[in-house]
PDB file of C-alpha atoms in Angstrom:
ATOM      1  CA  MET A   1     -11.912  36.993 -16.510  1.00 56.00           C
ATOM      2  CA  ILE A   2     -12.614  34.929 -13.286  1.00 61.00           C
ATOM      3  CA  GLY A   3      -8.766  34.616 -12.935  1.00 63.00           C
ATOM      4  CA  THR A   4      -8.345  38.402 -12.972  1.00 59.00           C
ATOM      5  CA  ILE A   5     -10.997  38.760 -10.177  1.00 61.00           C
ATOM      6  CA  ALA A   6      -9.299  36.112  -8.197  1.00 63.00           C
ATOM      7  CA  LEU A   7      -5.935  37.794  -8.582  1.00 62.00           C
ATOM      8  CA  VAL A   8      -7.152  41.026  -7.340  1.00 61.00           C
ATOM      9  CA  GLN A   9      -8.860  39.440  -4.371  1.00 61.00           C
ATOM     10  CA  TYR A  10      -5.694  37.543  -3.606  1.00 60.00           C
ATOM     11  CA  ALA A  11      -3.642  40.646  -3.708  1.00 58.00           C
ATOM     12  CA  THR A  12      -5.982  42.635  -1.586  1.00 54.00           C
ATOM     13  CA  GLU A  13      -6.194  39.848   0.887  1.00 50.00           C
ATOM     14  CA  ARG A  14      -2.305  39.690   1.213  1.00 51.00           C
ATOM     15  CA  ARG A  15      -2.121  43.530   1.741  1.00 52.00           C
ATOM     16  CA  ARG A  16      -4.573  43.077   4.628  1.00 55.00           C
ATOM     17  CA  ASN A  17      -2.277  40.726   6.460  1.00 81.00           C
ATOM     18  CA  TYR A  18       0.236  43.542   7.175  1.00 90.00           C
ATOM     19  CA  LEU A  19      -0.176  45.400  10.337  1.00 92.00           C
ATOM     20  CA  GLU A  20       0.488  49.110   9.913  1.00 93.00           C
ATOM     21  CA  ILE A  21       2.590  49.867  12.946  1.00 94.00           C
ATOM     22  CA  PRO A  22       4.285  53.106  14.230  1.00 94.00           C
ATOM     23  CA  TYR A  23       8.083  53.297  14.098  1.00 95.00           C
ATOM     24  CA  ASN A  24       8.182  53.213  17.988  1.00 94.00           C
ATOM     25  CA  GLN A  25       6.405  49.750  17.729  1.00 93.00           C
ATOM     26  CA  PHE A  26       9.074  48.684  15.184  1.00 94.00           C
ATOM     27  CA  VAL A  27      11.896  49.771  17.555  1.00 94.00           C
ATOM     28  CA  GLN A  28      10.329  47.988  20.482  1.00 94.00           C
ATOM     29  CA  GLU A  29       9.939  44.662  18.270  1.00 94.00           C
ATOM     30  CA  LEU A  30      13.647  45.198  17.244  1.00 93.00           C
ATOM     31  CA  GLU A  31      14.845  45.641  20.889  1.00 93.00           C
ATOM     32  CA  GLN A  32      12.963  42.301  21.644  1.00 93.00           C
ATOM     33  CA  ARG A  33      14.705  40.658  18.788  1.00 93.00           C
ATOM     34  CA  ASN A  34      11.324  39.816  17.309  1.00 94.00           C
ATOM     35  CA  ILE A  35      12.102  40.973  13.726  1.00 95.00           C
ATOM     36  CA  ALA A  36      13.240  38.255  11.327  1.00 95.00           C
ATOM     37  CA  THR A  37      13.385  40.120   8.019  1.00 95.00           C
ATOM     38  CA  ILE A  38      12.692  43.491   6.408  1.00 95.00           C
ATOM     39  CA  GLN A  39      12.537  45.095   2.966  1.00 93.00           C
ATOM     40  CA  VAL A  40      13.205  48.681   2.611  1.00 91.00           C
ATOM     41  CA  THR A  41      11.810  50.792  -0.178  1.00 88.00           C
ATOM     42  CA  ASN A  42      12.603  54.493   0.150  1.00 85.00           C
ATOM     43  CA  ARG A  43      11.259  55.105   3.741  1.00 90.00           C
ATOM     44  CA  ARG A  44       8.772  52.310   3.749  1.00 92.00           C
ATOM     45  CA  VAL A  45       9.681  49.069   5.581  1.00 94.00           C
ATOM     46  CA  ARG A  46       7.754  45.937   5.378  1.00 94.00           C
ATOM     47  CA  GLY A  47       9.005  42.971   7.318  1.00 95.00           C
ATOM     48  CA  ASP A  48       8.269  39.581   8.982  1.00 95.00           C
ATOM     49  CA  LEU A  49       8.307  38.925  12.692  1.00 94.00           C
ATOM     50  CA  LYS A  50       9.515  35.885  14.438  1.00 95.00           C
ATOM     51  CA  ARG A  51       6.589  35.736  16.679  1.00 94.00           C
ATOM     52  CA  PRO A  52       3.102  37.228  15.727  1.00 93.00           C
ATOM     53  CA  MET A  53       2.297  40.696  17.070  1.00 90.00           C
ATOM     54  CA  ARG A  54      -1.092  41.932  18.314  1.00 86.00           C
ATOM     55  CA  LEU A  55      -2.295  45.291  17.561  1.00 83.00           C
ATOM     56  CA  GLY A  56      -5.880  46.044  18.671  1.00 83.00           C
ATOM     57  CA  GLU A  57      -8.051  43.053  17.550  1.00 85.00           C
ATOM     58  CA  ARG A  58      -5.643  42.065  14.723  1.00 87.00           C
ATOM     59  CA  SER A  59      -2.719  39.722  14.975  1.00 87.00           C
ATOM     60  CA  SER A  60       0.012  39.172  12.274  1.00 91.00           C
ATOM     61  CA  SER A  61       3.467  38.094  11.748  1.00 92.00           C
ATOM     62  CA  GLN A  62       3.790  40.647   9.027  1.00 95.00           C
ATOM     63  CA  PHE A  63       4.112  44.512   9.442  1.00 94.00           C
ATOM     64  CA  VAL A  64       4.624  47.632   7.596  1.00 95.00           C
ATOM     65  CA  THR A  65       6.002  50.958   8.986  1.00 94.00           C
ATOM     66  CA  THR A  66       7.286  54.302   7.623  1.00 94.00           C
ATOM     67  CA  LEU A  67      10.687  55.545   8.661  1.00 94.00           C
ATOM     68  CA  PRO A  68      10.726  58.970  10.129  1.00 93.00           C
ATOM     69  CA  PHE A  69      14.330  59.419   8.341  1.00 92.00           C
ATOM     70  CA  GLU A  70      16.109  58.111   5.201  1.00 89.00           C
ATOM     71  CA  SER A  71      17.690  54.861   5.862  1.00 87.00           C
ATOM     72  CA  SER A  72      21.383  54.837   6.280  1.00 89.00           C
ATOM     73  CA  VAL A  73      24.467  52.521   6.401  1.00 91.00           C
ATOM     74  CA  THR A  74      24.522  52.853  10.193  1.00 92.00           C
ATOM     75  CA  TRP A  75      20.963  51.988  10.600  1.00 92.00           C
ATOM     76  CA  VAL A  76      21.162  49.165   8.430  1.00 91.00           C
ATOM     77  CA  THR A  77      24.351  47.875  10.265  1.00 92.00           C
ATOM     78  CA  ALA A  78      22.525  48.065  13.575  1.00 91.00           C
ATOM     79  CA  LEU A  79      19.682  45.883  12.301  1.00 92.00           C
ATOM     80  CA  VAL A  80      22.036  43.218  10.953  1.00 92.00           C
ATOM     81  CA  GLU A  81      23.864  43.157  14.319  1.00 92.00           C
ATOM     82  CA  LYS A  82      20.514  42.438  15.861  1.00 91.00           C
ATOM     83  CA  GLY A  83      20.079  39.425  13.458  1.00 91.00           C
ATOM     84  CA  VAL A  84      17.655  40.945  10.973  1.00 94.00           C
ATOM     85  CA  GLU A  85      17.866  40.041   7.254  1.00 94.00           C
ATOM     86  CA  VAL A  86      17.688  43.226   5.402  1.00 93.00           C
ATOM     87  CA  ARG A  87      16.681  43.587   1.764  1.00 91.00           C
ATOM     88  CA  GLY A  88      16.343  46.473  -0.392  1.00 85.00           C
ATOM     89  CA  ASP A  89      14.022  47.236  -3.184  1.00 79.00           C
ATOM     90  CA  GLU A  90      13.727  49.725  -5.887  1.00 75.00           C
ATOM     91  CA  PRO A  91      10.841  52.271  -5.576  1.00 68.00           C
ATOM     92  CA  THR A  92       7.750  51.204  -7.557  1.00 66.00           C
ATOM     93  CA  ARG A  93       6.924  53.232 -10.401  1.00 68.00           C
ATOM     94  CA  ARG A  94       3.460  54.320 -11.330  1.00 68.00           C
ATOM     95  CA  ARG A  95       1.826  52.067 -13.637  1.00 69.00           C
ATOM     96  CA  PRO A  96       1.173  53.288 -17.128  1.00 78.00           C
ATOM     97  CA  TRP A  97      -2.356  54.042 -18.085  1.00 77.00           C
ATOM     98  CA  PRO A  98      -2.588  50.887 -20.613  1.00 79.00           C
ATOM     99  CA  VAL A  99      -1.807  48.620 -17.780  1.00 75.00           C
ATOM    100  CA  VAL A 100      -4.437  50.126 -15.469  1.00 75.00           C
ATOM    101  CA  ALA A 101      -6.965  50.106 -18.504  1.00 76.00           C
ATOM    102  CA  LEU A 102      -6.270  46.410 -19.221  1.00 79.00           C
ATOM    103  CA  THR A 103      -6.836  45.653 -15.508  1.00 83.00           C
ATOM    104  CA  PHE A 104     -10.336  47.009 -15.616  1.00 85.00           C
ATOM    105  CA  LEU A 105     -11.118  45.567 -19.199  1.00 87.00           C
ATOM    106  CA  PRO A 106     -12.647  42.332 -18.004  1.00 89.00           C
ATOM    107  CA  TYR A 107     -14.866  44.252 -15.653  1.00 90.00           C
ATOM    108  CA  LEU A 108     -16.093  46.476 -18.540  1.00 89.00           C
ATOM    109  CA  VAL A 109     -16.653  43.508 -20.897  1.00 91.00           C
ATOM    110  CA  MET A 110     -18.793  41.973 -18.136  1.00 93.00           C
ATOM    111  CA  LEU A 111     -20.737  45.198 -17.747  1.00 94.00           C
ATOM    112  CA  PHE A 112     -21.254  45.311 -21.453  1.00 94.00           C
ATOM    113  CA  PHE A 113     -22.574  41.925 -21.539  1.00 94.00           C
ATOM    114  CA  VAL A 114     -25.055  42.505 -18.764  1.00 94.00           C
ATOM    115  CA  ILE A 115     -26.355  45.623 -20.420  1.00 95.00           C
ATOM    116  CA  VAL A 116     -26.829  43.779 -23.752  1.00 95.00           C
ATOM    117  CA  VAL A 117     -28.560  40.895 -22.088  1.00 95.00           C
ATOM    118  CA  LEU A 118     -30.932  43.289 -20.102  1.00 94.00           C
ATOM    119  CA  ARG A 119     -31.770  45.276 -23.270  1.00 94.00           C
ATOM    120  CA  HIS A 120     -32.477  42.070 -25.162  1.00 93.00           C
ATOM    121  CA  LEU A 121     -34.819  40.788 -22.370  1.00 93.00           C
ATOM    122  CA  GLN A 122     -36.556  44.345 -22.268  1.00 92.00           C
ATOM    123  CA  ALA A 123     -37.157  44.168 -26.183  1.00 90.00           C
ATOM    124  CA  ARG A 124     -38.504  40.665 -25.833  1.00 90.00           C
ATOM    125  CA  ARG A 125     -40.845  41.658 -23.142  1.00 90.00           C
ATOM    126  CA  ARG A 126     -42.180  44.565 -25.292  1.00 88.00           C
ATOM    127  CA  GLU A 127     -42.794  42.404 -28.102  1.00 86.00           C
ATOM    128  CA  GLY A 128     -44.594  39.727 -26.086  1.00 75.00           C
ATOM    129  CA  GLY A 129     -46.693  42.486 -24.436  1.00 61.00           C
ATOM    130  CA  SER A 130     -48.080  44.123 -27.763  1.00 56.00           C
TER     131      SER A 130
END
């Protein structure tokens, strides 16, 4: 149970490290040869920078952006020519409902035990008060 909670926290924390940048910023970083690797899924690009980027108060060496077009061989070739390691990924499918249900099962079990314990304590208090 604790492992599931820790895993959710870890996954959430990792997601926060990615700066959401506009495509224009992606192009600027590309021109400055600051992009090390990217992973393209549909039109979503996630990548690593050679030097950390600052956006507002946040700084990170990881970014995510959305392409305003479908990626093409020409676009990928231009990236490779600039020294970017390009990886593709298959689109993620929606999780089936049993997986979602099992994800929340530990939380439901904990809630059940809390309710049982509180009812038990309430019943004891009534018996002691009579």
